[in-house]
Amino acid sequence: MLHPLGCGQRIAFRGSQGTGKSRNAVDVIINQSKDQRRVENIVKCVYVAIGQSEQQLSRNVRRLYRNGCLEYTTIIATRDSDSYGMQYLAPYSGCLLGEYLMNSQSSSDNDNNDVLIVYDDMSNHAIAVNTISNMVNQPLGAHTQWMHSHLLERSAQLSKENGNGSLTAIPVMDTTNTNTAVQNIVFDNESDISLRRVAQGIVSIVDDYIDFDDKLALKQDWPAVPSILNTSDVGENAKIKLAQIACQPLSLRKMVNTLHLLIIDAREADDNNKKMLSYGFNPEEESRDDALEKVHTMHKISAILHVPNYIDENDKELTSNFTPFNRLMLNMYASIYGFLDDIELNLIYDFEKILWDTANNGNEEYKQMLDDLNALNLNEELTNELGQIMHKCIEEGVASFKDHADWY
């Protein structure tokens, strides 16, 4: 919601190792077949593994296989044991295949030429480029950003006259270096600094980026994306345009705009208090409490939007973070209209489960509401009648939760 990705766009996943970047990129591929609104026109996917370990590669391939993604996904893989030349060529091979699929003529009117390509990850490609540059006495890192920009700028949305196809890219990027022991042998300090700048170089190429947080990853809070801080450098007007390009439904887009304002308000209030403390001033109690309340509200909203991402302890590889549209709309409505004010943060998960059970309790009115939410057209606003039923459903969910609260 905060980072809409449309056909032909580029969005980077940045973060340290172990923060779930690859997992979320694979989730995007898995979710292409879970959206019932596009079940007949599944986006073709290309997953490019660049210099991955045997364990990581097998884990990602197994998740794709067990979720039935190989029917529409092609995997181009190089391991960390493969030559740097192979790792260097991997993303270009994937891009070539993606462009071929994008330009292929559809066999019927129902087919589409939309292609999604994941480059996992570009830091390993930067290492390969710098290694080859070192071998031929070229300046280290001189061509890395140039190569990445030309690769990612192959992403496109074609006109109807040219086939109406698209190529969408998700480059995964480590903000800390990998294979440190090897790099200390092969590279000098200049190249080490150069590789650290690759992630910043990617940002100037892509349309948007998502930063994954170490602290959330350590707490097993998946996905490890801090919503209150993760609005990136893209302006609000640009965000609205990105949402339109990404075909984000108008009914959801208006709620997301409100959520953006809440995030900015909470972040500014928190930053102002921290600046006053750093200058030696003690913020007024009212101002301090107001900032804490706003930040606390954002944590609640983040929690309820994470709720559907339950981790199956029996088989974590089959879980992904896809949320049905009607459930997402219900949670968003509850978030921005103040229904979470009287609910403690540690009970948000229980509340959301009760709310979803209330919406699916067999009530014909609620059943019709869920069907109507899924049937909303792209440019259709949320009607007053539908909003009133959602309001009634959430109020009943809150009452049901308070009845159960005695058990906690």
Short mmCIF file of C-alpha atoms in Angstrom, two decimals:
data_model
loop_
_atom_site.label_atom_id
_atom_site.label_comp_id
_atom_site.label_asym_id
_atom_site.label_seq_id
_atom_site.Cartn_x
_atom_site.Cartn_y
_atom_site.Cartn_z
CA MET A 1 0.00 0.00 0.00
CA LEU A 2 2.75 2.46 0.91
CA HIS A 3 4.91 1.41 -2.04
CA PRO A 4 2.62 0.62 -4.98
CA LEU A 5 4.32 -1.26 -7.81
CA GLY A 6 2.82 -0.93 -11.26
CA CYS A 7 3.61 -2.53 -14.61
CA GLY A 8 6.89 -1.23 -16.01
CA GLN A 9 8.13 0.23 -12.73
CA ARG A 10 11.21 -0.55 -10.64
CA ILE A 11 11.25 -0.86 -6.87
CA ALA A 12 14.39 -1.81 -4.91
CA PHE A 13 14.50 -3.99 -1.78
CA ARG A 14 17.40 -2.79 0.41
CA GLY A 15 18.68 -4.07 3.74
CA SER A 16 21.21 -6.18 5.58
CA GLN A 17 21.47 -9.93 5.30
CA GLY A 18 18.75 -11.83 7.15
CA THR A 19 16.11 -9.09 6.95
CA GLY A 20 13.86 -11.01 4.55
CA LYS A 21 14.50 -9.21 1.25
CA SER A 22 14.67 -12.40 -0.84
CA ARG A 23 11.69 -13.89 0.96
CA ASN A 24 9.53 -10.87 0.19
CA ALA A 25 10.68 -10.80 -3.42
CA VAL A 26 9.68 -14.45 -3.75
CA ASP A 27 6.37 -13.61 -2.05
CA VAL A 28 5.62 -11.11 -4.82
CA ILE A 29 6.02 -13.92 -7.36
CA ILE A 30 3.87 -16.29 -5.29
CA ASN A 31 1.14 -13.68 -4.87
CA GLN A 32 0.69 -13.28 -8.63
CA SER A 33 -1.43 -16.44 -8.63
CA LYS A 34 -3.29 -15.62 -5.40
CA ASP A 35 -5.08 -12.50 -6.58
CA GLN A 36 -8.43 -13.83 -7.77
CA ARG A 37 -8.98 -10.70 -9.85
CA ARG A 38 -6.10 -11.71 -12.16
CA VAL A 39 -6.32 -15.47 -11.92
CA GLU A 40 -6.90 -15.78 -15.69
CA ASN A 41 -4.07 -13.38 -16.56
CA ILE A 42 -1.20 -14.33 -14.27
CA VAL A 43 1.90 -12.19 -14.70
CA LYS A 44 4.83 -14.14 -16.15
CA CYS A 45 7.79 -14.07 -13.77
CA VAL A 46 11.56 -14.44 -14.08
CA TYR A 47 13.61 -15.07 -10.93
CA VAL A 48 17.34 -14.38 -11.37
CA ALA A 49 19.54 -15.75 -8.58
CA ILE A 50 22.98 -14.10 -8.68
CA GLY A 51 25.77 -15.75 -6.71
CA GLN A 52 23.50 -17.31 -4.07
CA SER A 53 24.58 -20.03 -1.70
CA GLU A 54 23.34 -23.54 -2.36
CA GLN A 55 21.14 -23.42 0.74
CA GLN A 56 19.50 -20.08 -0.09
CA LEU A 57 18.92 -21.02 -3.71
CA SER A 58 17.35 -24.39 -2.86
CA ARG A 59 15.10 -22.73 -0.25
CA ASN A 60 13.80 -20.15 -2.72
CA VAL A 61 13.31 -22.68 -5.53
CA ARG A 62 11.51 -25.05 -3.16
CA ARG A 63 9.10 -22.30 -2.07
CA LEU A 64 8.32 -21.45 -5.69
CA TYR A 65 7.83 -25.11 -6.57
CA ARG A 66 5.63 -25.99 -3.60
CA ASN A 67 3.41 -22.94 -4.19
CA GLY A 68 2.85 -23.94 -7.83
CA CYS A 69 4.73 -20.93 -9.22
CA LEU A 70 6.84 -22.80 -11.77
CA GLU A 71 3.85 -22.88 -14.12
CA TYR A 72 4.45 -19.19 -14.82
CA THR A 73 7.99 -18.63 -13.48
CA THR A 74 11.41 -19.17 -15.05
CA ILE A 75 14.47 -19.45 -12.79
CA ILE A 76 17.91 -18.35 -13.98
CA ALA A 77 20.42 -19.27 -11.28
CA THR A 78 24.12 -18.86 -10.57
CA ARG A 79 25.64 -20.11 -7.32
CA ASP A 80 28.41 -18.52 -5.28
CA SER A 81 30.66 -21.35 -6.51
CA ASP A 82 30.11 -20.38 -10.16
CA SER A 83 32.57 -18.16 -12.00
CA TYR A 84 32.27 -14.40 -11.78
CA GLY A 85 31.69 -14.35 -15.53
CA MET A 86 28.56 -16.48 -15.08
CA GLN A 87 27.36 -14.25 -12.24
CA TYR A 88 28.02 -11.18 -14.38
CA LEU A 89 25.90 -12.53 -17.27
CA ALA A 90 22.96 -13.83 -15.15
CA PRO A 91 20.87 -10.60 -14.91
CA TYR A 92 21.35 -9.84 -18.61
CA SER A 93 20.15 -13.34 -19.49
CA GLY A 94 17.08 -12.82 -17.29
CA CYS A 95 16.39 -9.41 -18.81
CA LEU A 96 16.70 -10.86 -22.33
CA LEU A 97 14.12 -13.53 -21.48
CA GLY A 98 11.85 -10.93 -19.87
CA GLU A 99 11.98 -8.71 -22.95
CA TYR A 100 11.22 -11.70 -25.17
CA LEU A 101 8.13 -12.53 -23.10
CA MET A 102 7.10 -8.87 -23.06
CA ASN A 103 7.32 -8.58 -26.84
CA SER A 104 5.71 -11.95 -27.60
CA GLN A 105 2.37 -11.74 -29.37
CA SER A 106 -0.52 -13.04 -27.26
CA SER A 107 -2.22 -16.17 -28.53
CA SER A 108 -5.64 -14.85 -27.48
CA ASP A 109 -7.29 -11.67 -26.31
CA ASN A 110 -7.32 -12.95 -22.71
CA ASP A 111 -3.53 -13.33 -22.49
CA ASN A 112 -1.21 -10.55 -21.40
CA ASN A 113 2.46 -9.81 -21.90
CA ASP A 114 3.12 -8.47 -18.40
CA VAL A 115 6.43 -9.74 -17.01
CA LEU A 116 7.95 -9.41 -13.53
CA ILE A 117 11.69 -9.94 -13.04
CA VAL A 118 13.50 -10.23 -9.70
CA TYR A 119 17.28 -9.66 -9.54
CA ASP A 120 18.48 -11.35 -6.34
CA ASP A 121 20.80 -9.79 -5.59
CA MET A 122 22.58 -6.90 -7.30
CA SER A 123 25.34 -6.63 -4.67
CA ASN A 124 26.69 -10.00 -5.80
CA HIS A 125 26.57 -8.72 -9.37
CA ALA A 126 28.55 -5.64 -8.28
CA ILE A 127 31.17 -7.93 -6.75
CA ALA A 128 31.43 -9.85 -10.02
CA VAL A 129 31.77 -6.63 -12.04
CA ASN A 130 34.48 -5.29 -9.74
CA THR A 131 36.36 -8.58 -9.79
CA ILE A 132 36.42 -8.67 -13.58
CA SER A 133 37.43 -4.99 -13.66
CA ASN A 134 40.32 -5.76 -11.33
CA MET A 135 41.47 -8.63 -13.53
CA VAL A 136 41.67 -6.41 -16.64
CA ASN A 137 43.16 -3.39 -14.82
CA GLN A 138 40.04 -1.24 -15.15
CA PRO A 139 39.06 1.31 -12.45
CA LEU A 140 37.20 -0.53 -9.70
CA GLY A 141 33.48 0.24 -9.64
CA ALA A 142 33.68 2.66 -12.56
CA HIS A 143 31.11 0.82 -14.64
CA THR A 144 28.91 -0.74 -11.95
CA GLN A 145 26.27 1.98 -11.67
CA TRP A 146 26.31 2.51 -15.45
CA MET A 147 25.63 -1.21 -15.99
CA HIS A 148 22.89 -1.34 -13.36
CA SER A 149 21.17 1.75 -14.75
CA HIS A 150 21.12 0.36 -18.29
CA LEU A 151 19.84 -2.98 -16.99
CA LEU A 152 17.01 -1.54 -14.88
CA GLU A 153 16.03 1.00 -17.53
CA ARG A 154 14.97 -1.88 -19.74
CA SER A 155 11.81 -1.94 -17.63
CA ALA A 156 8.95 -0.56 -19.69
CA GLN A 157 5.21 -0.30 -20.27
CA LEU A 158 4.49 -0.70 -23.98
CA SER A 159 1.66 1.05 -25.77
CA LYS A 160 -1.33 -0.85 -27.07
CA GLU A 161 0.01 -0.55 -30.62
CA ASN A 162 3.25 -2.27 -29.54
CA GLY A 163 1.59 -5.18 -27.79
CA ASN A 164 0.60 -3.62 -24.44
CA GLY A 165 3.30 -5.65 -22.68
CA SER A 166 5.38 -4.59 -19.68
CA LEU A 167 8.57 -5.49 -17.85
CA THR A 168 8.63 -4.75 -14.11
CA ALA A 169 11.84 -5.06 -12.08
CA ILE A 170 12.59 -5.74 -8.40
CA PRO A 171 16.34 -5.43 -7.72
CA VAL A 172 17.36 -6.81 -4.32
CA MET A 173 20.30 -4.99 -2.77
CA ASP A 174 22.45 -5.66 0.32
CA THR A 175 23.46 -2.53 2.20
CA THR A 176 26.29 -4.47 3.87
CA ASN A 177 28.90 -6.46 2.03
CA THR A 178 28.66 -10.21 1.59
CA ASN A 179 31.44 -12.78 1.51
CA THR A 180 33.65 -10.53 3.65
CA ALA A 181 36.44 -13.09 3.96
CA VAL A 182 36.74 -13.37 0.18
CA GLN A 183 36.58 -9.63 -0.36
CA ASN A 184 39.39 -8.97 2.09
CA ILE A 185 41.61 -11.14 -0.08
CA VAL A 186 40.50 -9.94 -3.52
CA PHE A 187 39.66 -6.27 -2.99
CA ASP A 188 41.29 -3.26 -1.41
CA ASN A 189 39.69 -0.55 0.71
CA GLU A 190 38.74 1.52 -2.35
CA SER A 191 36.61 -1.26 -3.83
CA ASP A 192 35.08 -2.00 -0.41
CA ILE A 193 33.85 1.60 -0.25
CA SER A 194 32.70 1.37 -3.86
CA LEU A 195 30.56 -1.68 -3.14
CA ARG A 196 28.94 0.05 -0.18
CA ARG A 197 27.84 2.84 -2.51
CA VAL A 198 26.10 0.47 -4.91
CA ALA A 199 22.88 0.48 -2.85
CA GLN A 200 22.80 4.28 -2.94
CA GLY A 201 23.39 4.19 -6.69
CA ILE A 202 20.42 1.89 -7.20
CA VAL A 203 18.15 4.42 -5.46
CA SER A 204 18.84 7.04 -8.15
CA ILE A 205 17.70 4.57 -10.84
CA VAL A 206 14.53 3.04 -9.40
CA ASP A 207 11.08 4.60 -8.96
CA ASP A 208 10.82 3.69 -5.29
CA TYR A 209 12.57 1.57 -2.68
CA ILE A 210 11.80 -0.35 0.51
CA ASP A 211 14.27 -0.49 3.39
CA PHE A 212 14.27 -3.62 5.57
CA ASP A 213 15.13 -3.09 9.23
CA ASP A 214 17.58 -5.15 11.30
CA LYS A 215 15.77 -4.56 14.60
CA LEU A 216 12.42 -5.81 13.30
CA ALA A 217 14.15 -8.86 11.81
CA LEU A 218 15.74 -9.68 15.16
CA LYS A 219 12.29 -9.50 16.78
CA GLN A 220 10.91 -11.82 14.06
CA ASP A 221 8.46 -9.08 13.04
CA TRP A 222 7.89 -9.95 9.39
CA PRO A 223 8.04 -8.31 6.98
CA ALA A 224 10.83 -6.28 8.60
CA VAL A 225 9.64 -2.97 7.13
CA PRO A 226 9.11 -0.06 9.57
CA SER A 227 6.04 1.68 8.19
CA ILE A 228 6.48 4.83 10.30
CA LEU A 229 9.95 5.50 8.89
CA ASN A 230 9.70 3.86 5.50
CA THR A 231 8.10 6.49 3.29
CA SER A 232 11.36 6.83 1.25
CA ASP A 233 12.40 9.98 -0.58
CA VAL A 234 9.51 9.92 -3.02
CA GLY A 235 7.23 12.94 -2.52
CA GLU A 236 3.55 12.64 -1.70
CA ASN A 237 2.43 13.91 -5.11
CA ALA A 238 4.70 11.37 -6.76
CA LYS A 239 3.27 8.67 -4.47
CA ILE A 240 -0.24 9.45 -5.70
CA LYS A 241 0.90 9.25 -9.32
CA LEU A 242 2.70 5.97 -8.60
CA ALA A 243 -0.49 4.61 -7.04
CA GLN A 244 -2.43 5.55 -10.16
CA ILE A 245 0.16 3.96 -12.44
CA ALA A 246 0.21 0.87 -10.22
CA CYS A 247 -3.57 0.54 -10.66
CA GLN A 248 -4.14 0.86 -6.93
CA PRO A 249 -7.95 0.91 -6.57
CA LEU A 250 -9.35 4.38 -5.87
CA SER A 251 -11.28 3.06 -2.86
CA LEU A 252 -8.01 1.93 -1.24
CA ARG A 253 -5.96 4.87 -2.51
CA LYS A 254 -7.97 7.40 -0.52
CA MET A 255 -7.41 5.42 2.68
CA VAL A 256 -3.69 5.10 1.90
CA ASN A 257 -3.44 8.89 1.45
CA THR A 258 -4.93 9.31 4.94
CA LEU A 259 -2.47 6.72 6.26
CA HIS A 260 0.42 8.69 4.70
CA LEU A 261 -0.70 11.83 6.52
CA LEU A 262 -0.87 9.92 9.83
CA ILE A 263 2.64 8.54 9.27
CA ILE A 264 4.10 11.97 8.44
CA ASP A 265 2.35 13.58 11.43
CA ALA A 266 3.62 10.90 13.83
CA ARG A 267 7.16 11.04 12.43
CA GLU A 268 7.35 14.86 12.64
CA ALA A 269 6.03 14.91 16.22
CA ASP A 270 8.55 12.25 17.26
CA ASP A 271 11.43 14.00 15.46
CA ASN A 272 10.60 17.36 17.06
CA ASN A 273 10.69 15.87 20.55
CA LYS A 274 14.02 14.14 19.84
CA LYS A 275 15.54 17.37 18.50
CA MET A 276 14.45 19.29 21.61
CA LEU A 277 16.04 16.64 23.83
CA SER A 278 19.25 16.72 21.79
CA TYR A 279 19.43 20.52 22.27
CA GLY A 280 19.00 20.13 26.02
CA PHE A 281 15.37 21.25 26.20
CA ASN A 282 12.73 19.16 27.90
CA PRO A 283 9.55 18.97 25.77
CA GLU A 284 6.32 19.91 27.46
CA GLU A 285 4.45 16.97 28.93
CA GLU A 286 1.47 17.55 26.64
CA SER A 287 3.66 17.64 23.53
CA ARG A 288 5.58 14.55 24.63
CA ASP A 289 2.41 12.59 25.35
CA ASP A 290 0.87 13.65 22.03
CA ALA A 291 3.92 12.39 20.11
CA LEU A 292 3.97 9.11 22.02
CA GLU A 293 0.27 8.59 21.35
CA LYS A 294 0.69 9.23 17.61
CA VAL A 295 3.63 6.83 17.37
CA HIS A 296 1.74 4.25 19.42
CA THR A 297 -1.24 4.56 17.05
CA MET A 298 1.07 3.95 14.08
CA HIS A 299 2.41 0.81 15.76
CA LYS A 300 -1.18 -0.42 16.15
CA ILE A 301 -1.97 0.27 12.51
CA SER A 302 1.21 -1.48 11.45
CA ALA A 303 0.28 -4.46 13.62
CA ILE A 304 -3.25 -4.88 12.25
CA LEU A 305 -1.99 -4.64 8.67
CA HIS A 306 0.59 -7.34 9.45
CA VAL A 307 -1.96 -9.66 11.07
CA PRO A 308 -2.91 -11.73 8.01
CA ASN A 309 0.78 -12.68 7.59
CA TYR A 310 0.55 -15.51 10.10
CA ILE A 311 3.65 -17.71 10.11
CA ASP A 312 2.76 -21.39 9.88
CA GLU A 313 5.12 -23.06 12.33
CA ASN A 314 4.55 -26.40 10.60
CA ASP A 315 5.64 -25.18 7.18
CA LYS A 316 7.06 -21.66 7.01
CA GLU A 317 8.08 -22.13 3.38
CA LEU A 318 4.47 -22.19 2.19
CA THR A 319 3.42 -18.96 3.89
CA SER A 320 3.47 -15.61 2.14
CA ASN A 321 2.22 -12.12 2.91
CA PHE A 322 -0.73 -11.97 0.53
CA THR A 323 -3.81 -10.32 2.03
CA PRO A 324 -7.22 -10.65 0.33
CA PHE A 325 -8.46 -7.25 -0.82
CA ASN A 326 -11.67 -7.30 1.25
CA ARG A 327 -9.73 -8.16 4.41
CA LEU A 328 -7.23 -5.41 3.67
CA MET A 329 -10.00 -2.85 3.19
CA LEU A 330 -11.71 -3.87 6.43
CA ASN A 331 -8.45 -3.56 8.41
CA MET A 332 -7.62 -0.21 6.81
CA TYR A 333 -11.09 1.14 7.62
CA ALA A 334 -10.74 0.06 11.24
CA SER A 335 -7.27 1.65 11.42
CA ILE A 336 -7.91 5.12 10.10
CA TYR A 337 -11.34 5.63 11.69
CA GLY A 338 -10.13 5.23 15.26
CA PHE A 339 -11.47 1.76 16.16
CA LEU A 340 -8.05 0.79 17.55
CA ASP A 341 -7.87 3.59 20.12
CA ASP A 342 -9.18 1.52 23.05
CA ILE A 343 -7.34 -1.69 22.13
CA GLU A 344 -3.90 -2.47 23.55
CA LEU A 345 -1.07 -3.05 21.09
CA ASN A 346 -0.40 -6.59 22.31
CA LEU A 347 -4.07 -7.51 21.67
CA ILE A 348 -4.29 -6.20 18.08
CA TYR A 349 -3.75 -9.67 16.64
CA ASP A 350 -6.58 -11.13 18.68
CA PHE A 351 -8.87 -8.24 17.75
CA GLU A 352 -8.22 -8.64 14.01
CA LYS A 353 -8.96 -12.35 14.17
CA ILE A 354 -12.26 -11.71 15.97
CA LEU A 355 -13.09 -8.94 13.47
CA TRP A 356 -12.51 -11.28 10.52
CA ASP A 357 -14.56 -14.01 12.21
CA THR A 358 -17.37 -11.47 12.70
CA ALA A 359 -17.29 -10.60 9.00
CA ASN A 360 -17.56 -14.30 8.15
CA ASN A 361 -20.15 -15.31 10.75
CA GLY A 362 -22.78 -16.18 8.14
CA ASN A 363 -24.56 -12.82 8.21
CA GLU A 364 -25.86 -12.28 4.67
CA GLU A 365 -25.29 -8.53 4.86
CA TYR A 366 -21.62 -9.00 5.80
CA LYS A 367 -21.17 -11.71 3.18
CA GLN A 368 -22.50 -9.35 0.53
CA MET A 369 -20.21 -6.62 1.87
CA LEU A 370 -17.11 -8.81 1.38
CA ASP A 371 -18.23 -9.74 -2.14
CA ASP A 372 -18.90 -6.09 -3.01
CA LEU A 373 -15.46 -5.05 -1.75
CA ASN A 374 -13.77 -7.59 -4.01
CA ALA A 375 -15.96 -6.50 -6.92
CA LEU A 376 -15.07 -2.79 -6.68
CA ASN A 377 -13.85 -1.40 -9.98
CA LEU A 378 -10.47 0.25 -10.30
CA ASN A 379 -11.83 3.81 -10.38
CA GLU A 380 -14.83 3.21 -8.12
CA GLU A 381 -14.97 4.92 -4.75
CA LEU A 382 -16.24 3.30 -1.58
CA THR A 383 -19.97 3.97 -1.50
CA ASN A 384 -21.68 5.38 1.60
CA GLU A 385 -23.87 2.29 1.90
CA LEU A 386 -20.87 -0.05 1.79
CA GLY A 387 -18.99 2.15 4.27
CA GLN A 388 -21.92 2.04 6.69
CA ILE A 389 -22.03 -1.76 6.58
CA MET A 390 -18.26 -1.90 7.18
CA HIS A 391 -18.69 0.51 10.10
CA LYS A 392 -21.45 -1.67 11.55
CA CYS A 393 -19.37 -4.84 11.10
CA ILE A 394 -16.33 -3.33 12.83
CA GLU A 395 -18.46 -2.03 15.72
CA GLU A 396 -19.85 -5.53 16.19
CA GLY A 397 -16.30 -6.90 16.05
CA VAL A 398 -15.16 -4.44 18.73
CA ALA A 399 -18.10 -5.40 20.96
CA SER A 400 -17.35 -9.10 20.43
CA PHE A 401 -13.70 -8.51 21.25
CA LYS A 402 -14.56 -6.71 24.50
CA ASP A 403 -16.78 -9.65 25.47
CA HIS A 404 -13.82 -11.97 24.94
CA ALA A 405 -11.35 -9.59 26.59
CA ASP A 406 -12.12 -11.01 30.02
CA TRP A 407 -10.34 -14.18 28.95
CA TYR A 408 -7.00 -12.39 28.34
#
